[in-house]
Coordinates of C-alpha atoms and ligand atoms in Angstrom, one line a residue:
M1 CA 40.4 -22.8 17.3
T2 CA 43.2 -20.4 16.5
A3 CA 43.9 -18.5 13.2
S4 CA 47.3 -16.9 12.3
C5 CA 48.0 -13.3 13.2
Q6 CA 48.6 -11.1 16.0
E7 CA 46.2 -8.1 16.4
F8 CA 42.8 -9.6 17.2
E9 CA 41.5 -12.5 19.2
V10 CA 37.9 -13.3 18.3
T11 CA 35.5 -15.4 20.4
V12 CA 32.1 -16.4 19.0
H13 CA 29.5 -17.2 21.7
T14 CA 26.5 -19.5 21.0
S15 CA 23.5 -19.0 23.3
P16 CA 23.2 -21.6 26.1
G17 CA 19.8 -23.2 25.1
P18 CA 19.8 -26.9 24.1
T19 CA 18.6 -26.0 20.5
C20 CA 20.9 -23.0 20.0
G21 CA 23.8 -24.8 18.2
T22 CA 23.9 -25.7 14.5
F23 CA 25.6 -28.0 12.1
N24 CA 25.9 -25.1 9.6
G25 CA 29.3 -23.6 8.7
L26 CA 30.1 -20.0 9.9
W27 CA 32.1 -17.5 8.1
L28 CA 33.2 -14.3 9.8
S29 CA 34.7 -11.0 8.6
L30 CA 36.0 -8.2 10.7
I31 CA 35.4 -4.7 9.3
G32 CA 37.7 -2.0 10.5
S33 CA 38.4 1.6 9.6
Q34 CA 41.5 0.6 7.5
G35 CA 39.9 -2.4 5.7
E36 CA 38.3 -5.7 6.3
T37 CA 39.3 -9.3 6.4
P38 CA 38.2 -11.8 3.8
P39 CA 35.6 -14.3 5.2
I40 CA 37.3 -16.6 7.7
S41 CA 35.9 -20.0 8.4
V42 CA 35.1 -20.3 12.1
T43 CA 33.8 -23.8 12.0
A44 CA 36.2 -25.8 9.7
G45 CA 36.0 -29.3 11.1
H46 CA 33.7 -28.2 14.0
H47 CA 30.0 -27.7 14.7
L48 CA 28.7 -24.6 16.7
L49 CA 27.6 -25.9 20.0
P50 CA 26.5 -23.9 23.1
G51 CA 29.7 -22.3 24.3
S52 CA 32.5 -20.5 22.4
V53 CA 35.2 -20.8 19.8
S54 CA 38.3 -18.5 19.5
F55 CA 40.8 -17.6 16.8
K56 CA 43.2 -14.7 15.9
I57 CA 43.4 -12.4 12.8
G58 CA 45.4 -9.4 11.4
P59 CA 45.6 -5.5 11.7
L60 CA 42.5 -3.6 10.6
G61 CA 42.6 -0.2 12.4
Q62 CA 39.6 0.7 14.5
L63 CA 37.2 -2.2 14.5
I64 CA 33.7 -1.2 13.4
L65 CA 31.6 -4.2 12.4
V66 CA 31.6 -8.0 12.5
R67 CA 30.0 -9.7 9.5
L68 CA 28.6 -13.3 9.9
R69 CA 27.4 -15.7 7.3
L70 CA 26.0 -19.2 7.8
E71 CA 26.4 -21.9 5.2
A72 CA 24.5 -25.2 5.0
Q73 CA 26.8 -28.2 5.2
A74 CA 26.3 -31.1 2.8
G75 CA 25.2 -34.2 4.8
F76 CA 24.0 -32.2 7.8
P77 CA 20.6 -30.8 8.7
D78 CA 20.1 -27.1 8.1
V79 CA 19.5 -25.9 11.7
N80 CA 19.2 -22.3 12.7
W81 CA 21.9 -21.0 15.0
H82 CA 21.2 -18.7 18.0
C83 CA 24.2 -16.4 18.3
S84 CA 24.7 -14.7 21.6
R85 CA 27.6 -12.4 20.7
V86 CA 31.1 -12.0 19.2
E87 CA 33.9 -10.7 21.4
V88 CA 37.1 -9.3 19.9
R89 CA 40.1 -8.7 22.1
R90 CA 43.4 -7.1 21.3
P91 CA 45.9 -9.2 23.2
A92 CA 48.5 -6.3 23.1
G93 CA 46.0 -3.7 24.2
G94 CA 45.4 -4.9 27.7
S95 CA 41.8 -3.7 27.7
G96 CA 38.6 -5.7 27.8
P97 CA 37.0 -7.2 24.7
Q98 CA 35.0 -5.3 22.2
V99 CA 31.5 -6.9 22.3
F100 CA 29.3 -7.3 19.2
L101 CA 25.9 -8.3 20.6
C102 CA 23.7 -10.5 18.4
D103 CA 21.1 -12.4 20.6
R104 CA 19.1 -13.7 17.7
W105 CA 18.7 -16.6 15.4
L106 CA 20.8 -16.7 12.2
R107 CA 20.2 -19.0 9.2
P108 CA 21.9 -19.4 5.8
A109 CA 19.0 -17.7 4.1
D110 CA 19.8 -14.4 5.9
G111 CA 23.1 -14.0 3.9
D112 CA 25.5 -11.5 5.5
V113 CA 24.5 -10.3 8.9
E114 CA 26.5 -7.4 10.4
L115 CA 26.8 -6.8 14.1
C116 CA 27.7 -3.4 15.7
S117 CA 29.2 -2.7 19.0
G118 CA 29.5 0.4 21.2
Q119 CA 26.9 3.0 22.2
L120 CA 23.5 3.2 20.8
C121 CA 22.8 6.5 19.1
L122 CA 20.6 8.4 16.7
M123 CA 21.6 8.6 13.1
A124 CA 22.4 12.3 13.5
D125 CA 25.0 11.5 16.2
E126 CA 26.7 8.7 14.2
R127 CA 30.2 9.8 13.2
E128 CA 31.5 6.7 11.4
E129 CA 30.6 6.6 7.7
K130 CA 30.7 2.8 7.6
L131 CA 28.2 2.6 10.4
K132 CA 25.9 5.2 8.7
L133 CA 26.0 3.1 5.6
H134 CA 25.3 0.0 7.7
R135 CA 22.2 1.6 9.2
L136 CA 20.9 2.6 5.8
K137 CA 21.5 -0.8 4.3
Q138 CA 19.7 -2.5 7.2
L139 CA 16.7 -0.2 6.9
Q140 CA 16.5 -0.8 3.1
H141 CA 16.6 -4.5 3.8
Q142 CA 13.9 -4.3 6.5
Q143 CA 11.7 -2.2 4.3
Q144 CA 11.8 -4.8 1.6
L145 CA 10.9 -7.5 4.0
I146 CA 8.2 -5.7 6.0
R147 CA 5.7 -3.6 4.1
W148 CA 2.5 -1.8 5.1
R149 CA -0.9 -3.2 4.0
L150 CA -4.4 -1.8 4.5
F151 CA -6.4 -4.4 6.5
V152 CA -9.7 -2.4 7.1
S153 CA -10.4 1.1 5.7
G154 CA -10.2 3.6 8.5
A155 CA -8.4 1.3 10.9
P156 CA -4.6 1.1 11.6
Q157 CA -2.6 -0.5 8.9
C158 CA -0.9 -3.9 9.3
A159 CA 2.2 -5.8 8.0
D160 CA 1.8 -7.1 4.5
L161 CA 2.6 -10.8 5.3
S162 CA 0.9 -13.9 4.1
S163 CA 2.9 -16.6 5.8
M164 CA 4.7 -17.3 9.0
L165 CA 7.7 -18.3 7.0
Q166 CA 8.1 -14.6 6.0
L167 CA 8.5 -13.6 9.6
G168 CA 11.7 -15.6 10.2
P169 CA 12.7 -17.2 13.5
N170 CA 13.3 -14.0 15.4
L171 CA 9.7 -12.6 15.3
I172 CA 7.9 -15.7 16.5
N173 CA 7.7 -17.6 19.8
P174 CA 7.4 -21.4 20.2
P175 CA 3.9 -22.3 21.5
T176 CA 3.5 -22.9 25.2
L177 CA 0.5 -24.4 27.0
S178 CA -1.0 -23.1 30.2
P179 CA -4.1 -24.2 32.1
V180 CA -7.3 -22.2 31.7
R181 CA -9.2 -21.5 34.9
N182 CA -12.7 -20.2 35.1
P183 CA -13.3 -18.4 38.4
A184 CA -16.7 -17.1 37.2
E185 CA -18.3 -20.5 37.4
A186 CA -19.5 -20.1 41.0
H187 CA -20.8 -16.5 40.9
W188 CA -21.7 -15.6 37.3
K189 CA -25.4 -15.1 38.0
E190 CA -24.9 -12.7 40.9
D191 CA -25.2 -9.0 40.4
W192 CA -22.1 -8.1 42.4
F193 CA -20.1 -10.4 40.2
F194 CA -21.5 -8.7 37.1
G195 CA -20.1 -5.4 38.4
Y196 CA -16.8 -7.0 39.5
Q197 CA -16.3 -8.4 36.0
C198 CA -16.9 -4.9 34.5
L199 CA -14.0 -3.6 36.6
N200 CA -11.7 -6.6 36.7
G201 CA -12.8 -9.0 33.9
C202 CA -11.7 -9.4 30.3
N203 CA -12.8 -5.8 29.4
P204 CA -12.3 -3.3 32.2
L205 CA -12.0 -0.4 29.7
L206 CA -15.6 0.5 29.0
I207 CA -17.2 1.2 32.4
R208 CA -17.3 4.9 33.4
Q209 CA -18.7 7.1 36.1
I210 CA -21.4 9.5 35.0
R211 CA -22.8 12.7 36.5
L212 CA -25.8 12.9 34.1
L213 CA -28.0 10.2 32.7
P214 CA -27.7 9.6 29.0
P215 CA -30.8 11.1 27.4
N216 CA -31.7 7.9 25.5
L217 CA -31.8 5.7 28.7
A218 CA -35.5 5.6 29.6
V219 CA -35.3 5.5 33.4
T220 CA -36.6 7.9 36.0
S221 CA -35.5 8.6 39.6
D222 CA -38.7 6.8 40.8
M223 CA -38.0 3.7 38.8
L224 CA -34.5 3.4 40.4
R225 CA -35.4 4.4 43.9
P226 CA -35.9 0.8 45.2
F227 CA -32.4 -0.1 44.2
L228 CA -30.7 2.9 45.9
P229 CA -30.1 3.6 49.6
K230 CA -33.0 4.7 51.8
R231 CA -33.4 8.5 51.9
S232 CA -31.2 8.8 48.8
S233 CA -32.2 9.5 45.2
L234 CA -30.8 9.1 41.7
E235 CA -29.8 12.8 41.7
D236 CA -28.0 12.4 45.0
E237 CA -26.2 9.3 43.9
L238 CA -25.2 11.0 40.6
K239 CA -23.8 13.9 42.6
K240 CA -21.9 11.5 44.9
G241 CA -20.3 9.8 42.0
T242 CA -21.7 6.4 42.7
I243 CA -23.5 5.9 39.4
Y244 CA -21.6 4.1 36.5
L245 CA -22.6 3.3 32.9
L246 CA -21.7 0.8 30.3
D247 CA -22.7 2.2 26.9
Y248 CA -22.4 0.0 23.8
E249 CA -23.6 2.7 21.4
I250 CA -20.7 1.8 19.0
L251 CA -22.6 -1.4 18.1
D252 CA -25.8 0.4 17.1
G253 CA -27.0 -0.4 13.6
L254 CA -24.1 -2.8 12.7
P255 CA -25.0 -5.8 10.6
A256 CA -24.9 -9.0 12.6
N257 CA -23.5 -12.4 11.7
L258 CA -25.0 -15.5 10.0
I259 CA -24.0 -18.6 12.0
N260 CA -24.5 -21.9 10.3
G261 CA -27.1 -20.2 8.1
K262 CA -29.1 -18.7 11.0
Q263 CA -29.3 -14.9 11.7
A264 CA -27.5 -13.8 14.8
Y265 CA -28.3 -10.5 16.5
L266 CA -26.4 -7.5 17.9
S267 CA -27.8 -4.9 20.2
A268 CA -26.4 -1.7 21.7
P269 CA -27.2 -1.9 25.4
L270 CA -27.0 0.8 28.1
C271 CA -26.4 -0.6 31.5
L272 CA -26.5 1.5 34.7
L273 CA -24.6 0.4 37.8
H274 CA -24.5 1.6 41.3
L275 CA -21.7 1.5 43.9
N276 CA -23.7 0.4 46.9
Q277 CA -23.0 0.8 50.6
Q278 CA -21.2 -2.6 50.7
E279 CA -18.8 -1.1 48.1
Q280 CA -20.2 -3.5 45.4
L281 CA -20.8 -2.2 41.9
V282 CA -24.2 -3.7 41.0
P283 CA -26.3 -3.3 37.8
I284 CA -29.7 -1.5 38.4
A285 CA -31.0 -0.9 34.9
I286 CA -30.5 -2.5 31.5
Q287 CA -31.9 -1.2 28.2
L288 CA -30.9 -3.5 25.3
Q289 CA -31.3 -1.1 22.4
H290 CA -29.9 2.3 22.0
T291 CA -33.0 4.1 21.0
P292 CA -35.8 4.2 23.6
G293 CA -39.3 3.1 22.7
P294 CA -42.2 0.7 23.5
Q295 CA -40.3 -2.3 22.0
N296 CA -37.2 -1.5 24.0
P297 CA -38.0 -2.1 27.7
V298 CA -35.7 -1.3 30.6
F299 CA -34.9 -4.4 32.7
M300 CA -34.3 -4.1 36.4
P301 CA -33.2 -6.3 39.3
S302 CA -36.9 -6.6 40.4
D303 CA -37.9 -8.3 37.1
P304 CA -38.4 -12.1 37.1
G305 CA -35.0 -13.8 37.6
S306 CA -34.6 -15.3 34.2
D307 CA -35.5 -11.9 32.5
W308 CA -32.9 -10.0 34.5
L309 CA -30.3 -12.8 34.0
L310 CA -30.9 -12.8 30.2
A311 CA -30.6 -9.0 30.1
K312 CA -27.2 -9.3 31.9
I313 CA -26.2 -12.0 29.5
W314 CA -27.0 -9.8 26.5
V315 CA -24.8 -7.0 28.0
H316 CA -22.0 -9.5 28.5
C317 CA -22.5 -10.8 25.0
M318 CA -22.2 -7.4 23.5
D319 CA -19.3 -6.7 25.8
F320 CA -17.6 -9.7 24.3
Q321 CA -17.8 -8.2 20.8
C322 CA -16.3 -4.9 22.0
H323 CA -13.7 -6.6 24.1
Q324 CA -12.4 -9.0 21.4
L325 CA -12.5 -6.5 18.5
I326 CA -11.8 -3.2 20.1
S327 CA -10.1 -3.5 23.5
H328 CA -8.2 -6.6 22.5
Y329 CA -7.6 -6.7 18.7
L330 CA -7.6 -2.9 17.9
R331 CA -6.2 -1.3 21.0
T332 CA -3.6 -4.1 21.7
H333 CA -2.8 -6.0 18.6
M334 CA -3.3 -3.5 15.8
M335 CA -1.6 -0.7 17.8
A336 CA 1.3 -3.0 18.7
E337 CA 1.7 -3.9 15.0
L338 CA 1.9 -0.3 14.0
C339 CA 4.8 0.1 16.4
C340 CA 6.4 -3.1 15.4
V341 CA 6.3 -2.5 11.6
A342 CA 7.4 1.1 12.0
T343 CA 10.3 0.0 14.3
L344 CA 11.4 -2.7 11.9
R345 CA 11.2 -0.4 8.9
H346 CA 12.6 2.8 10.3
L347 CA 14.8 2.1 13.4
P348 CA 18.1 0.2 12.8
D349 CA 19.4 -2.2 15.5
Q350 CA 21.6 0.4 17.1
H351 CA 18.9 3.0 17.5
P352 CA 18.1 3.3 21.3
L353 CA 14.3 3.1 20.6
H354 CA 14.8 -0.1 18.6
Q355 CA 16.4 -1.8 21.6
L356 CA 13.7 -0.5 23.9
L357 CA 10.7 -1.5 21.7
M358 CA 11.6 -4.8 20.2
P359 CA 11.3 -6.9 23.4
H360 CA 7.7 -5.7 23.6
V361 CA 6.6 -6.1 20.0
R362 CA 8.8 -9.0 18.9
T363 CA 5.9 -11.5 18.5
S364 CA 3.2 -9.1 17.5
L365 CA 3.5 -9.9 13.8
Q366 CA 3.3 -13.6 14.4
I367 CA 0.0 -13.6 16.4
N368 CA -1.6 -10.9 14.2
L369 CA -0.8 -12.8 11.1
Q370 CA -2.3 -15.9 12.6
A371 CA -5.4 -13.9 13.6
R372 CA -5.9 -12.4 10.2
A373 CA -5.3 -15.8 8.5
S374 CA -7.7 -17.8 10.6
L375 CA -9.6 -16.0 13.3
L376 CA -10.8 -13.0 11.2
A377 CA -10.7 -14.8 7.9
A378 CA -13.5 -16.6 6.0
N379 CA -14.7 -19.6 8.0
G380 CA -12.8 -18.3 11.0
V381 CA -14.2 -17.7 14.5
F382 CA -15.8 -14.4 13.5
D383 CA -17.3 -16.0 10.4
Q384 CA -19.9 -18.8 10.2
V385 CA -18.7 -20.8 13.2
K386 CA -19.2 -24.5 13.0
P387 CA -18.8 -26.2 16.4
H388 CA -17.9 -29.6 14.9
L389 CA -14.6 -28.2 13.4
E390 CA -11.3 -29.0 15.0
P391 CA -10.7 -26.9 18.1
Q392 CA -9.2 -23.6 17.0
H393 CA -6.4 -23.6 19.6
K394 CA -4.8 -26.4 17.7
L395 CA -4.4 -24.1 14.7
L396 CA -3.3 -21.1 16.7
P397 CA -0.3 -21.6 18.9
A398 CA -0.7 -18.1 20.4
P399 CA 2.5 -16.7 21.9
H400 CA 1.0 -15.2 24.9
S401 CA -1.5 -16.7 27.2
A402 CA -4.1 -13.9 27.2
C403 CA -4.6 -14.5 23.5
R404 CA -4.8 -18.2 23.8
F405 CA -7.3 -17.9 26.7
S406 CA -9.5 -15.7 24.6
L407 CA -9.4 -18.0 21.6
V408 CA -10.1 -21.1 23.7
L409 CA -12.9 -19.2 25.3
V410 CA -14.4 -18.3 22.0
W411 CA -14.1 -21.8 20.6
F412 CA -15.2 -24.0 23.4
W413 CA -17.6 -21.9 25.4
F414 CA -19.1 -19.5 22.9
P415 CA -19.0 -21.4 19.6
Q416 CA -22.2 -19.7 18.4
A417 CA -22.1 -16.5 20.3
V418 CA -20.0 -14.4 17.9
G419 CA -22.6 -11.9 16.7
S420 CA -20.0 -9.9 14.9
G421 CA -19.3 -11.6 11.6
L422 CA -17.1 -10.6 8.8
M423 CA -19.7 -8.0 7.7
T424 CA -19.4 -6.4 11.2
V425 CA -15.7 -6.5 11.8
P426 CA -14.6 -3.8 9.2
S427 CA -17.3 -1.3 10.3
L428 CA -16.7 -1.8 14.0
L429 CA -12.9 -1.5 13.7
S430 CA -13.3 1.6 11.5
R431 CA -15.8 3.2 14.0
A432 CA -13.6 2.3 17.0
S433 CA -10.4 3.6 15.3
A434 CA -12.1 7.0 14.6
R435 CA -12.9 7.2 18.4
L436 CA -9.5 6.1 19.6
C437 CA -7.5 8.9 21.2
Y438 CA -4.1 9.1 22.6
R439 CA -5.4 10.0 26.0
S440 CA -7.4 6.8 26.3
L441 CA -4.1 4.9 25.8
C442 CA -2.5 6.6 28.8
V443 CA -3.5 4.6 31.8
P444 CA -3.7 7.3 34.5
D445 CA -5.7 9.6 32.2
D446 CA -8.0 6.8 31.1
L447 CA -8.7 5.6 34.7
S448 CA -9.3 9.1 36.0
D449 CA -11.5 10.1 33.0
R450 CA -13.7 7.0 33.7
G451 CA -13.7 7.5 37.4
V452 CA -12.5 4.0 38.2
D453 CA -9.1 4.9 39.7
K454 CA -10.3 5.2 43.3
L455 CA -12.9 2.5 43.4
P456 CA -12.2 0.0 46.2
H457 CA -12.4 -3.2 44.2
S458 CA -11.0 -1.9 40.9
F459 CA -8.0 -4.2 40.8
Y460 CA -7.4 -3.8 37.1
A461 CA -7.1 0.0 37.7
Q462 CA -4.8 -0.5 40.7
D463 CA -2.5 -3.0 38.9
A464 CA -2.4 -1.1 35.6
R465 CA -1.4 2.1 37.5
R466 CA 1.4 0.2 39.3
V467 CA 2.7 -1.1 35.9
W468 CA 2.5 2.3 34.4
D469 CA 4.3 4.0 37.3
A470 CA 7.0 1.3 37.2
L471 CA 7.6 2.1 33.5
H472 CA 8.0 5.8 34.3
R473 CA 10.5 5.5 37.1
Ligands
LIG1 FE1 -3.8 -10.9 22.6

């Protein structure tokens, strides 16, 4: 459509997806250095469908902002609109259009939404007073919407949200489904696959090379000799760097869960592994409790098959607690939420870091809110699990497949294996937060500190390093 005047020609672009259009009315104002237009109806007699609509308006000086406002239309459903951008052209100027990027959902409840154009910059480098004011208004608005809340004392804070509705359409993803495959089915009892999983399974962040045995692991060189190469010794292998350790000391002494009224148990295993001459990492000793003693035997591959298998299952079971709550929830979700909330509260849209960070943290609040509301809440997966309840994945349309895989795994395969209950979670998160250091979040440092960067079958390490290097190009 075309409006009366000569200086600007405005084109509003709706994103191309089949659900991006709306029946709502759109009002648009241009804000320039010499004034602003009153709201102009873009949609009089039209609906916003994928594509574009154009009109012309009068002189304003240098154009600074575009203000949009959606209005519900009587008799039509109130459907969100995904705006791609607004382009403003000066027909007399001869240059290309000034582009005001939007790339987000808008709805009547948002009220006025202002779009900027031009270079991203820091507040200190902003010269235009109206844009400085716009940035401050946006941050005030965001800080009212997104507030900090203490989730667990001693652990990173989270967003103070109680409902998905508070997130709005731009911070959530529609659910998608992907098939779950279980490559462990064929080999889960074999020692080489146990080591393979420590390097490349759900939780490749714990295993580390050691040069000295931990003093509380009650093994001797003689005990381990049958599992090492001929004419070698534990001391030789430690020197060569072929001895690795899984240490679950962080679980020591934590209260365990009650599952359907029955006491569950946690232990704090130590598991020694050896990189053998076939370049397989295999377990050679498992002590299930942290403090050595007569009630705390060391299990070895020479023990009866079921004993050794059960010892390995206990290690994996404790690894599951550390994986879900520390490697996954704390190091991934809670840390991402810190970045997301701080970004929303302190970096306006036109800040360069906002643009770089938001694609990575956009859906963090959604999944974390769901996790706190159901997974980590009373009667959730980490509480008194009841296998006859509805499958949890129906309640949790997780936005990325790793999360959903974990949740489905918890619900269908380990419905009674969550030894960490709601008594455990705060203590474990608090302990793990106190031990979390920046260096451990830097992939090359973490891999080399743990001595897994040069292992031949350490595919997690190789892939993580490639991703890290790509980000630093
Ligand atoms: Fe996740």
